[in-house]
GROMACS .gro file of C-alpha atoms in nm:
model
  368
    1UNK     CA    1  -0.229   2.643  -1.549
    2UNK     CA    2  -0.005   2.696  -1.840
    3UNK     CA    3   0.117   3.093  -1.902
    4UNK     CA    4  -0.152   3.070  -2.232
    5UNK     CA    5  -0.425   2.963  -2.029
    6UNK     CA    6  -0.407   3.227  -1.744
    7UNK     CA    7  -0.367   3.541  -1.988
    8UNK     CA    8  -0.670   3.365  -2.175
    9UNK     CA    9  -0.858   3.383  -1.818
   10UNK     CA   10  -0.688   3.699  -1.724
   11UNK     CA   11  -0.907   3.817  -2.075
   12UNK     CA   12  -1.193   3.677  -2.012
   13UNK     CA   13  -1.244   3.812  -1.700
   14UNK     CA   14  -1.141   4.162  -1.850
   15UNK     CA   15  -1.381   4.098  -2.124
   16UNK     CA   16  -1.638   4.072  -1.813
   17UNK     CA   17  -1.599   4.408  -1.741
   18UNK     CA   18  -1.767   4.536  -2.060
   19UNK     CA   19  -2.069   4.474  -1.882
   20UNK     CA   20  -2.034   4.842  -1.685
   21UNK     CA   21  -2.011   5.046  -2.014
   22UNK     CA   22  -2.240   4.838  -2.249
   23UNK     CA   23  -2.605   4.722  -2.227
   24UNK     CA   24  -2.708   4.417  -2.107
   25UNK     CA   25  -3.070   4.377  -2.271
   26UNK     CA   26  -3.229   4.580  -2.536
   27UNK     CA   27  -3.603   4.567  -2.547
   28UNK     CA   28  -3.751   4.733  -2.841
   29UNK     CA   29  -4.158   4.879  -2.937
   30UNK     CA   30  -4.291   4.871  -3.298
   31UNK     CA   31  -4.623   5.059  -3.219
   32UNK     CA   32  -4.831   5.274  -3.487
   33UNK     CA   33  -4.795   5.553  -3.270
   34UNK     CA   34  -4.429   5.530  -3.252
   35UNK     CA   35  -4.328   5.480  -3.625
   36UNK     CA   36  -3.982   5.508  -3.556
   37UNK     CA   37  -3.968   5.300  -3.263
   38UNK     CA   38  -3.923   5.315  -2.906
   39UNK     CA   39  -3.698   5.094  -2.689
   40UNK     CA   40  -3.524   5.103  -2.354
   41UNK     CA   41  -3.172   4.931  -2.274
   42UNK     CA   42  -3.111   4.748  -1.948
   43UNK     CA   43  -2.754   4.848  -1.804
   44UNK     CA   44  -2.563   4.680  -1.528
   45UNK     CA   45  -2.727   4.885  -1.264
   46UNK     CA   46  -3.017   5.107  -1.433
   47UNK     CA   47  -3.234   5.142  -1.705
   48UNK     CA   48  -3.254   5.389  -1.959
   49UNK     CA   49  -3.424   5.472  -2.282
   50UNK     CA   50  -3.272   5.409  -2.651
   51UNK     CA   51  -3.331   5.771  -2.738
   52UNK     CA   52  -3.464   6.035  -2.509
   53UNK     CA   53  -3.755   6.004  -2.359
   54UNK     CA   54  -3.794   5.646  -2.480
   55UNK     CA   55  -3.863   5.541  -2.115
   56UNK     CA   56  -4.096   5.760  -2.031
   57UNK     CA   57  -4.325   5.715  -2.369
   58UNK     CA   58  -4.316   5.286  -2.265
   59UNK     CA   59  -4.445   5.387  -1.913
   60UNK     CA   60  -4.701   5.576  -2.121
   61UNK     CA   61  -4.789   5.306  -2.289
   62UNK     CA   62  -4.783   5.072  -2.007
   63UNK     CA   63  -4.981   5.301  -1.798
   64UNK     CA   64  -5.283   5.292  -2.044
   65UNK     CA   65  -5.251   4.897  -2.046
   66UNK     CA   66  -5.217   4.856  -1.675
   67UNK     CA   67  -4.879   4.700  -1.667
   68UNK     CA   68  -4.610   4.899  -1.396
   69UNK     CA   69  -4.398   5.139  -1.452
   70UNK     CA   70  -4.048   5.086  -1.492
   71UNK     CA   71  -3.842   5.254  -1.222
   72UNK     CA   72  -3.470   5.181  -1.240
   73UNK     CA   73  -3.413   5.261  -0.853
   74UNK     CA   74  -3.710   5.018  -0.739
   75UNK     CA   75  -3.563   4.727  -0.941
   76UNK     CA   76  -3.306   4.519  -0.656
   77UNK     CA   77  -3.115   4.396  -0.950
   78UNK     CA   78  -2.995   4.655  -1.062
   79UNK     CA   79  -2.879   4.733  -0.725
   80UNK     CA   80  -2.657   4.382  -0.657
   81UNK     CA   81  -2.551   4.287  -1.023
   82UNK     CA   82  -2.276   4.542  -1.003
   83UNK     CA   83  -2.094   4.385  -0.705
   84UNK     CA   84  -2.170   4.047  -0.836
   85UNK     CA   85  -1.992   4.096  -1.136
   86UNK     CA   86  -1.749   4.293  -0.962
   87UNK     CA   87  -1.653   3.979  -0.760
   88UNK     CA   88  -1.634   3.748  -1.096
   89UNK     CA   89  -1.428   3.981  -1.246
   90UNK     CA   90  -1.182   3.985  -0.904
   91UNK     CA   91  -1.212   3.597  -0.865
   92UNK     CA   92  -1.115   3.582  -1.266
   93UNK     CA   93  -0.808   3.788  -1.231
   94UNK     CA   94  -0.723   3.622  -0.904
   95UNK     CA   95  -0.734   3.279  -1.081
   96UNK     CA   96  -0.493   3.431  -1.366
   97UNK     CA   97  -0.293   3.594  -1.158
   98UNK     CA   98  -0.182   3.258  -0.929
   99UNK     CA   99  -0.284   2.982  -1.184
  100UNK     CA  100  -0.468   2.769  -0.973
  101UNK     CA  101  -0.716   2.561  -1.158
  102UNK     CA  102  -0.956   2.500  -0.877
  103UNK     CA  103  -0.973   2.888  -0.883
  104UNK     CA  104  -1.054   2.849  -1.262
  105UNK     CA  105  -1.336   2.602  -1.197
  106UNK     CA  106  -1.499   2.809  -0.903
  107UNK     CA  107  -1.477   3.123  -1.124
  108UNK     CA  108  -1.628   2.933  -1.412
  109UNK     CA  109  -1.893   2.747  -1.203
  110UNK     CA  110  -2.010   3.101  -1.048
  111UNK     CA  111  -1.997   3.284  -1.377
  112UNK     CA  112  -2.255   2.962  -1.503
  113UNK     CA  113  -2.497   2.969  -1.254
  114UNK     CA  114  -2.460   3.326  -1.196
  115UNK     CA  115  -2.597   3.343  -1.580
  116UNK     CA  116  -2.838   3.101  -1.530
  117UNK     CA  117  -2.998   3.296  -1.227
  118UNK     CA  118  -2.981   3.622  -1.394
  119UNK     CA  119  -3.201   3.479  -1.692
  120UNK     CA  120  -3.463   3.307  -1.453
  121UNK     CA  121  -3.430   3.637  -1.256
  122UNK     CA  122  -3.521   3.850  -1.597
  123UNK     CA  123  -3.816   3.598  -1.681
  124UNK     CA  124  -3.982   3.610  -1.403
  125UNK     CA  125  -3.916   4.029  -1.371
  126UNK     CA  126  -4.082   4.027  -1.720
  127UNK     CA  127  -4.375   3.749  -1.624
  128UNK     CA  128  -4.435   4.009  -1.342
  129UNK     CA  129  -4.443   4.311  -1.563
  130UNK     CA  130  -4.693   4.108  -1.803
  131UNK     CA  131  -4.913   3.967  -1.585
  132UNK     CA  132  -4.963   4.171  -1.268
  133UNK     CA  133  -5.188   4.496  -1.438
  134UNK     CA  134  -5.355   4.761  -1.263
  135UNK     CA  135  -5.747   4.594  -1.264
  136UNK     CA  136  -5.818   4.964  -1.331
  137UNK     CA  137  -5.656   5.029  -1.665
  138UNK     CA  138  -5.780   5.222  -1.941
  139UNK     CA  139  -5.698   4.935  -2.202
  140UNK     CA  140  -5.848   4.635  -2.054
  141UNK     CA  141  -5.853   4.316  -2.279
  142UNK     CA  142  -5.979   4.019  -2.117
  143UNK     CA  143  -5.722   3.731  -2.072
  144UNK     CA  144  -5.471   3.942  -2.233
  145UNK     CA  145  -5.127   3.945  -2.063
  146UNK     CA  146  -4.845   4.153  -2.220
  147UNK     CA  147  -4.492   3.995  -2.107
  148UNK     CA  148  -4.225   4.075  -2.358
  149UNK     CA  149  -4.040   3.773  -2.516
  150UNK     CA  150  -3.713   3.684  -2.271
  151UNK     CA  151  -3.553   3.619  -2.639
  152UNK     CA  152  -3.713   3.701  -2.992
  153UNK     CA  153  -4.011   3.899  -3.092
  154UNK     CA  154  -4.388   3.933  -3.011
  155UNK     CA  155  -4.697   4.080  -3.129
  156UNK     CA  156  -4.886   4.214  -2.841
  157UNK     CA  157  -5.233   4.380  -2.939
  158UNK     CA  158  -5.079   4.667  -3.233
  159UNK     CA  159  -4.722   4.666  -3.022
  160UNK     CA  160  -4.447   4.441  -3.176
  161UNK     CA  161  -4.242   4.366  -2.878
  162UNK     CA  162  -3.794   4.280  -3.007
  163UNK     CA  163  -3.581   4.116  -2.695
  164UNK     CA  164  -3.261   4.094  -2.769
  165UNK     CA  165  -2.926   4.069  -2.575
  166UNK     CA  166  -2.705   4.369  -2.566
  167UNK     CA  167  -2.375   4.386  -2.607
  168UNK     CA  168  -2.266   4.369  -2.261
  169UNK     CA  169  -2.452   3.986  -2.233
  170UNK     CA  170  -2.265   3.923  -2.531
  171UNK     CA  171  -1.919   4.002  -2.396
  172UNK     CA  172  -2.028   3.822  -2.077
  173UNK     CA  173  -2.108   3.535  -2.297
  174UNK     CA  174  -1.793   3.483  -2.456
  175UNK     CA  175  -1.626   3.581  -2.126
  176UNK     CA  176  -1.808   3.277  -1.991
  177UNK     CA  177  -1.702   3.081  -2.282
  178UNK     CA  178  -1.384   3.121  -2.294
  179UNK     CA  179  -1.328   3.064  -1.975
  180UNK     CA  180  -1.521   2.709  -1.994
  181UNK     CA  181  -1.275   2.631  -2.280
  182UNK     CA  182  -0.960   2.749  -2.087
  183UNK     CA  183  -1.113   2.500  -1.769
  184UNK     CA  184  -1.196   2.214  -1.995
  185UNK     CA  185  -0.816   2.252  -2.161
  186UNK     CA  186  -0.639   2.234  -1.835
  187UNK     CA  187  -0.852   1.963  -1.726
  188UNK     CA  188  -0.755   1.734  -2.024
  189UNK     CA  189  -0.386   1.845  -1.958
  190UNK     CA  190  -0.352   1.733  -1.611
  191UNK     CA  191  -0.545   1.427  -1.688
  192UNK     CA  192  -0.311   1.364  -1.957
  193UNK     CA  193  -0.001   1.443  -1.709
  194UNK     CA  194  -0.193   1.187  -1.455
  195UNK     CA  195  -0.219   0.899  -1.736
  196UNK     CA  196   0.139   1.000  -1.846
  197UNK     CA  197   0.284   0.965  -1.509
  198UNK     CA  198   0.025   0.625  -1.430
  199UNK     CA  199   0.205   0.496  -1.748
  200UNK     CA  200   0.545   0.573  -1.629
  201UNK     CA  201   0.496   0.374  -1.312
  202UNK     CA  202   0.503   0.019  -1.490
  203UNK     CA  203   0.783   0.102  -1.728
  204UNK     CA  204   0.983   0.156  -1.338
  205UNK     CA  205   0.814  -0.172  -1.207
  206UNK     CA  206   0.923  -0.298  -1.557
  207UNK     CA  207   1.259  -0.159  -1.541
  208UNK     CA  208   1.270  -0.321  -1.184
  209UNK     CA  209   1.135  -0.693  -1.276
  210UNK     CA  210   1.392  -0.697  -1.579
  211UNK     CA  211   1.702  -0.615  -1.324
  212UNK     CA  212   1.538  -0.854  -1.067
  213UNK     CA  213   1.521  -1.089  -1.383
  214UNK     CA  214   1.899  -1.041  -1.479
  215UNK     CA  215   2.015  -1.013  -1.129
  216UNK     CA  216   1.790  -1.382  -1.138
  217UNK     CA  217   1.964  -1.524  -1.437
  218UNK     CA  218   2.333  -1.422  -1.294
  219UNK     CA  219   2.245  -1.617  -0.949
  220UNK     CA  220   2.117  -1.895  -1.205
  221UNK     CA  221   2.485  -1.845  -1.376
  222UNK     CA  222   2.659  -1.942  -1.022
  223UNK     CA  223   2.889  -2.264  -1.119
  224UNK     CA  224   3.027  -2.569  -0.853
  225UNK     CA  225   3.396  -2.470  -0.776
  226UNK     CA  226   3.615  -2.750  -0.883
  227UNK     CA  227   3.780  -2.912  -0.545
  228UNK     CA  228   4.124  -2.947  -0.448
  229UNK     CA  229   4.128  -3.290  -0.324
  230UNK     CA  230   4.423  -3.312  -0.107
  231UNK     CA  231   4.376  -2.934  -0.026
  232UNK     CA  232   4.021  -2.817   0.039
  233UNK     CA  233   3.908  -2.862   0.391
  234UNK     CA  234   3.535  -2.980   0.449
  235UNK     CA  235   3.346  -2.731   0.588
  236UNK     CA  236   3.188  -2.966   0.843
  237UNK     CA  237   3.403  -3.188   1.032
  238UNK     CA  238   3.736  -2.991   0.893
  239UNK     CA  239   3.882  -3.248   0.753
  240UNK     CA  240   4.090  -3.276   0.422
  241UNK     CA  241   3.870  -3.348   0.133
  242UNK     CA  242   4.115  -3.620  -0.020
  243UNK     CA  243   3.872  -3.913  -0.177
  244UNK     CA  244   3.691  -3.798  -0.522
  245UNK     CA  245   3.442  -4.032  -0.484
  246UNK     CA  246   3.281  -3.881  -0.203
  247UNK     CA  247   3.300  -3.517  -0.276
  248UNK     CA  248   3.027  -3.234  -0.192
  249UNK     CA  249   3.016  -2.896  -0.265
  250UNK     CA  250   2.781  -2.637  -0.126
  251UNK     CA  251   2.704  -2.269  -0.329
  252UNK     CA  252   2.589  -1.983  -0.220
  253UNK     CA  253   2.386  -1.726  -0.363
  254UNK     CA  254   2.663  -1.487  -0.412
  255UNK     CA  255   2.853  -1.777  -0.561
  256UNK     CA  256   3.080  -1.896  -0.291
  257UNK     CA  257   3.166  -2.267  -0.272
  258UNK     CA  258   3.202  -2.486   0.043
  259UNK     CA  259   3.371  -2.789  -0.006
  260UNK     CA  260   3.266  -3.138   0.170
  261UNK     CA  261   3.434  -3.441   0.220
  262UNK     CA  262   3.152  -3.649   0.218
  263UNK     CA  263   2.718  -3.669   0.137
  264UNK     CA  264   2.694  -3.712   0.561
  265UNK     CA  265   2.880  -3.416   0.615
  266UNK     CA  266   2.725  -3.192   0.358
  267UNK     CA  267   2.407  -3.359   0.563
  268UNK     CA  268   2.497  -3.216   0.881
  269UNK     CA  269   2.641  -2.872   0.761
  270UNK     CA  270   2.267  -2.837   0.624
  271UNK     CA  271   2.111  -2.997   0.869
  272UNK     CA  272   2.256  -2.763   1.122
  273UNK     CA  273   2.205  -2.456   1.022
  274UNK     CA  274   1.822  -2.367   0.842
  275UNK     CA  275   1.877  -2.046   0.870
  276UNK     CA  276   2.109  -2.055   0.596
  277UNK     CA  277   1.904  -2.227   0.338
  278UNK     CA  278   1.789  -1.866   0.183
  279UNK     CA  279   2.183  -1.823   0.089
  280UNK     CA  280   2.170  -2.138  -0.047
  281UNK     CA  281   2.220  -2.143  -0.453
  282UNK     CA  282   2.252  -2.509  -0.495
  283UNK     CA  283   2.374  -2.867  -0.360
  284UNK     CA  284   2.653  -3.045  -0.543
  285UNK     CA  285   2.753  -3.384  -0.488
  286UNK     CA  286   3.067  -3.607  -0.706
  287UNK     CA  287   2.964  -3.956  -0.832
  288UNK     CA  288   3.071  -4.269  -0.656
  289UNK     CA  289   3.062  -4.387  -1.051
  290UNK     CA  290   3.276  -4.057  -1.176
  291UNK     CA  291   3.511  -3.952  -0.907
  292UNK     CA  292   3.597  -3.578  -0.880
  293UNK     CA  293   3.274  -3.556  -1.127
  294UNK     CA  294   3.050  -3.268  -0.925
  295UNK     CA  295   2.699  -3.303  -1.062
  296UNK     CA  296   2.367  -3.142  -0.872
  297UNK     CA  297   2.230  -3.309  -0.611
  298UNK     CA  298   1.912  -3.304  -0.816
  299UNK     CA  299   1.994  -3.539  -1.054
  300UNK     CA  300   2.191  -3.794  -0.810
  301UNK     CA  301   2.042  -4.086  -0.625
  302UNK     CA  302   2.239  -4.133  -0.279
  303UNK     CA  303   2.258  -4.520  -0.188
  304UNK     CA  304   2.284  -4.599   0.231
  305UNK     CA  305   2.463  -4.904   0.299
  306UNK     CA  306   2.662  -4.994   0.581
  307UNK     CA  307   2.869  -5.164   0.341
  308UNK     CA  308   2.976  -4.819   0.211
  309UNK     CA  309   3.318  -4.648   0.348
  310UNK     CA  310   3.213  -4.305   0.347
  311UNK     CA  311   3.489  -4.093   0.449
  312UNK     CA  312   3.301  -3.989   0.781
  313UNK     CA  313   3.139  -4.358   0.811
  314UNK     CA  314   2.795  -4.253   0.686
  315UNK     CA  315   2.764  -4.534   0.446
  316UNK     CA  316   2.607  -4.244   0.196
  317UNK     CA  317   2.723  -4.242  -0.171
  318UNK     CA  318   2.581  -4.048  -0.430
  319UNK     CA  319   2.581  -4.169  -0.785
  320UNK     CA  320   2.502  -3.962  -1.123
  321UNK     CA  321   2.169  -4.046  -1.355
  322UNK     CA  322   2.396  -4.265  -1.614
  323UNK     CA  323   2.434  -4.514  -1.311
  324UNK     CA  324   2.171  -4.767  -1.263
  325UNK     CA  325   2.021  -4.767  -0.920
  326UNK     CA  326   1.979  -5.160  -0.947
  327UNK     CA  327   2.329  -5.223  -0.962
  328UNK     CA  328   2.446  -4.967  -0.707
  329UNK     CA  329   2.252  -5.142  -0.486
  330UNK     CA  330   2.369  -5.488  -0.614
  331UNK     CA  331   2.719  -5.379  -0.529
  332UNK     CA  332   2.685  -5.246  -0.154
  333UNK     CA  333   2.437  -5.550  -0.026
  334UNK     CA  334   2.162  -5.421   0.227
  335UNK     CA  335   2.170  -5.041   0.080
  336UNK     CA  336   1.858  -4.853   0.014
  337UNK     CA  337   1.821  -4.505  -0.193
  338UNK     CA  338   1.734  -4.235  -0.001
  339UNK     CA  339   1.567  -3.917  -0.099
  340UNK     CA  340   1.758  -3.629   0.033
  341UNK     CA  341   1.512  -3.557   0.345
  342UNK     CA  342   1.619  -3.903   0.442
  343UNK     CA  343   1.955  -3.825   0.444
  344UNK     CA  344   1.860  -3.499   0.659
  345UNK     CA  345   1.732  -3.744   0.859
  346UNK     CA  346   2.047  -3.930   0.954
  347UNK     CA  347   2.207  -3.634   1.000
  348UNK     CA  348   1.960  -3.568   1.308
  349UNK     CA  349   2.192  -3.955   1.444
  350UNK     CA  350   2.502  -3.960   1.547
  351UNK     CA  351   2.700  -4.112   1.259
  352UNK     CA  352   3.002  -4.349   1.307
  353UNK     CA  353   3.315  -4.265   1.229
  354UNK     CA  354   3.622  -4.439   1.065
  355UNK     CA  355   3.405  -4.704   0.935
  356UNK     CA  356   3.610  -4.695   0.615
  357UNK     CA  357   3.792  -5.029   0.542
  358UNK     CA  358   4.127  -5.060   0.338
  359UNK     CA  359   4.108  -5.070  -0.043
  360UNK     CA  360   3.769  -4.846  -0.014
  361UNK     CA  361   3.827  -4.587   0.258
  362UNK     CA  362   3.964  -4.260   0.179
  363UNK     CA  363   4.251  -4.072   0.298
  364UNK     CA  364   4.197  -3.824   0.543
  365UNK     CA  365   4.444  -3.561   0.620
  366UNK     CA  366   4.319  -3.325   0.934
  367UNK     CA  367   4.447  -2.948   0.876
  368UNK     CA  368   4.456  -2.890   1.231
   0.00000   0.00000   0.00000
C-alpha cells in the first residue's frame, strides 16, 4: 500500500474507535404522557436512557404493554461487541502499520459482514422485544405487536416510535467506507502495475525480435569472398584453386569464406560433413560462361558430362541464368542438368581424377 493509503486506514480504523465513547442507536418515544419525550441510547456495551430515568419510564411503559424489560447486563451483545470491535480496530492498525493489502481486504471484509450481522442481530433483538409479550399484560390489543422500526419512525397505538443511528454507527460507517475506498484504490493500482508490467513484456520480446531481425539482416548482408586463383587452396582436396571457370565458394554464417576448386569438391566438402549445414550462410559457385564470376548456387544450373574437365574429373560445371541450358548441353554431348541433390549424390561415388584434357583442364598447383 502506498504511505496515503495506510494513514487513510490507520484513520479509519481510529475513527472505529468512536464507537466506545458515542452511541450506537438512539431509539426515541413520542407518547402523550411523555410530552417531552423519552428515549434510550444503545452504547457499545450497555444501554442507557437519553435523560435520567428515561429507561426506567420505557420499561414502564413496556411493562403495561407486555413487551420485556430492557436489562443492559442480560443483553449478550452488549457483552461481545466490545472485543469485536476491539479486534477490527487492532487488525486496522495492523494493516496500516505493515501495508499489506490482503490485511486491508480481511479488515474490510470483517468490518462488512461484521455490520451486516450486527443489523440482522438488532432486528431480530427488536422483532423479539415486539412480538414476544407477557399474555398477561395490562394493555392487551389483539394482533397488535409493538417492534420499533430498525430505521425510521412508527406509530404504535398513541406511542410514536424514532430509530435512528447514533453517532458511533455513523463513525463506524464512514470507518467502513473509507476503508472500502482505500481497498478498492490499491486494488486498481496493482492491477494497473500488473497490466503495466504485462505490457512491458512484449515491448522486451519486441526489443528481442527487432535485434534477432537486425542480427537476421546482417547474416543476410554476408558477401562471397572474391578468390585468389593461383593462391586460395580448396578446402576439400587442398589443392590450388587455379581455373576460374570452375570456382566454388562456401560462407558461413559468421561470414567466413571457403574456397573450392571445383562444383565436385564443394560436393564432397558438403556432402561430408551435415553437421555443418546450420553454419552454412550460402553456396557460391563461378560460371563456366563467366570465369572468376561467383554467383549463388541458387540461380546456377550445373551440367554433368563426362565430356567436362572438371579440375577434380567430376565432369560438373555450373553455368549462370543468362546461359541457355540447351546449348550448354549442346556443347558437352551426353551431359544432363542436375539439381543440386544430384550432385550430393555423386559425391556419395568415388569421382575420377585427372580427367582434364589439354586446352580445357585447369592448372593445378598442390600447396603441400
Amino acid at each position: 500500500m502506498t504511505t496515503r493509503s495506510r494513514l487513510l486506514v490507520a484513520f479509519a480504523a481510529v475513527l472505529l474507535g468512536l464507537l466506545y465513547v458515542l452511541p450506537i442507536w438512539r431509539i426515541t418515544l413520542e407518547a402523550p404522557q411523555y410530552p417531552e419525550g423519552i428515549g434510550m441510547l444503545i452504547w457499545v456495551d450497555t444501554v442507557t436512557g437519553m435523560k435520567p430515568h428515561d429507561l426506567q419510564n420505557i420499561n414502564g411503559l413496556n411493562h403495561y404493554i407486555g413487551m420485556k424489560e430492557i436489562v443492559p447486563d442480560a443483553i449478550p451483545e452488549l457483552k461481545i461487541m466490545p472485543w469485536i470491535f476491539g479486534f477490527l480496530i487492532a487488525l486496522g492498525l495492523g494493516a496500516a502499520a505493515t501495508g499489506k493489502r490482503w490485511m486491508l481486504n480481511v479488515w474490510v471484509g470483517l468490518f462488512a459482514v461484521v455490520a451486516v450481522a450486527g443489523m440482522v442481530d438488532f432486528y431480530l433483538w427488536e422483532y423479539d422485544y415486539g412480538h414476544d409479550l407477557n399474555p398477561d399484560a395490562a394493555i392487551k390489543v389483539p394482533g397488535m405487536t409493538y417492534q420499533p422500526p430498525l430505521i425510521g419512525s412508527k406509530q404504535m397505538l398513541n406511542i410514536t416510535a424514532h430509530s435512528w443511528p447514533g453517532m458511533g454507527m455513523i463513525a463506524a460507517f464512514v470507518s467502513l467506507m473509507l476503508g472500502a475506498w482505500v481497498a478498492f484504490m490499491e486494488f486498481r493500482r496493482a492491477r494497473t502495475a500488473r497490466t503495466t508490467e504485462s505490457a512491458a513484456t512484449p515491448s522486451v520480446a519486441s526489443a528481442l525480435a527487432v535485434f534477432a531481425a537486425a542480427t537476421l539482416l546482417v547474416g543476410c548482408q554476408v558477401d562471397p569472398q572474391p578468390i585468389r586463383y593461383g593462391e586460395d587452396v580448396c578446402a576439400h582436396c587442398r589443392m590450388t584453386v587455379s581455373d576460374a571457370r570452375f570456382g566454388a565458394e562456401l560462407l558461413t554464417t559468421t561470414g567466413k569464406a571457403y574456397p573450392f576448386d571445383s562444383v565436385e569438391c564443394l560436393a564432397s566438402y558438403v556432402h561430408d560433413r551435415p553437421e555443418a549445414e546450420a553454419q552454412t550462410h550460402s553456396l557460391w559457385v563461378t560460371s563456366f560462361d563467366a570465369p572468376g564470376e561467383l554467383i549463388p548456387l541458387a540461380d546456377a544450373f550445373v551440367v554433368h558430362s563426362p565430356a567436362l574437365r572438371s579440375p577434380m574429373g567430376g565432369g560438373l560445371a555450373a553455368f549462370g541464368p543468362q546461359s541457355d541450358q540447351a546449348d550448354a548441353l549442346a556443347r558437352f554431348d551426353g551431359g544432363d542438368v542436375l539439381a543440386w541433390a544430384d550432385v550430393l549424390a555423386l559425391a556419395d561415388s568415388p569421382m575420377p581424377r585427372g580427367a582434364s584434357t589439354p586446352g580445357d583442364a585447369p592448372q593445378h598447383t598442390s600447396t603441400h
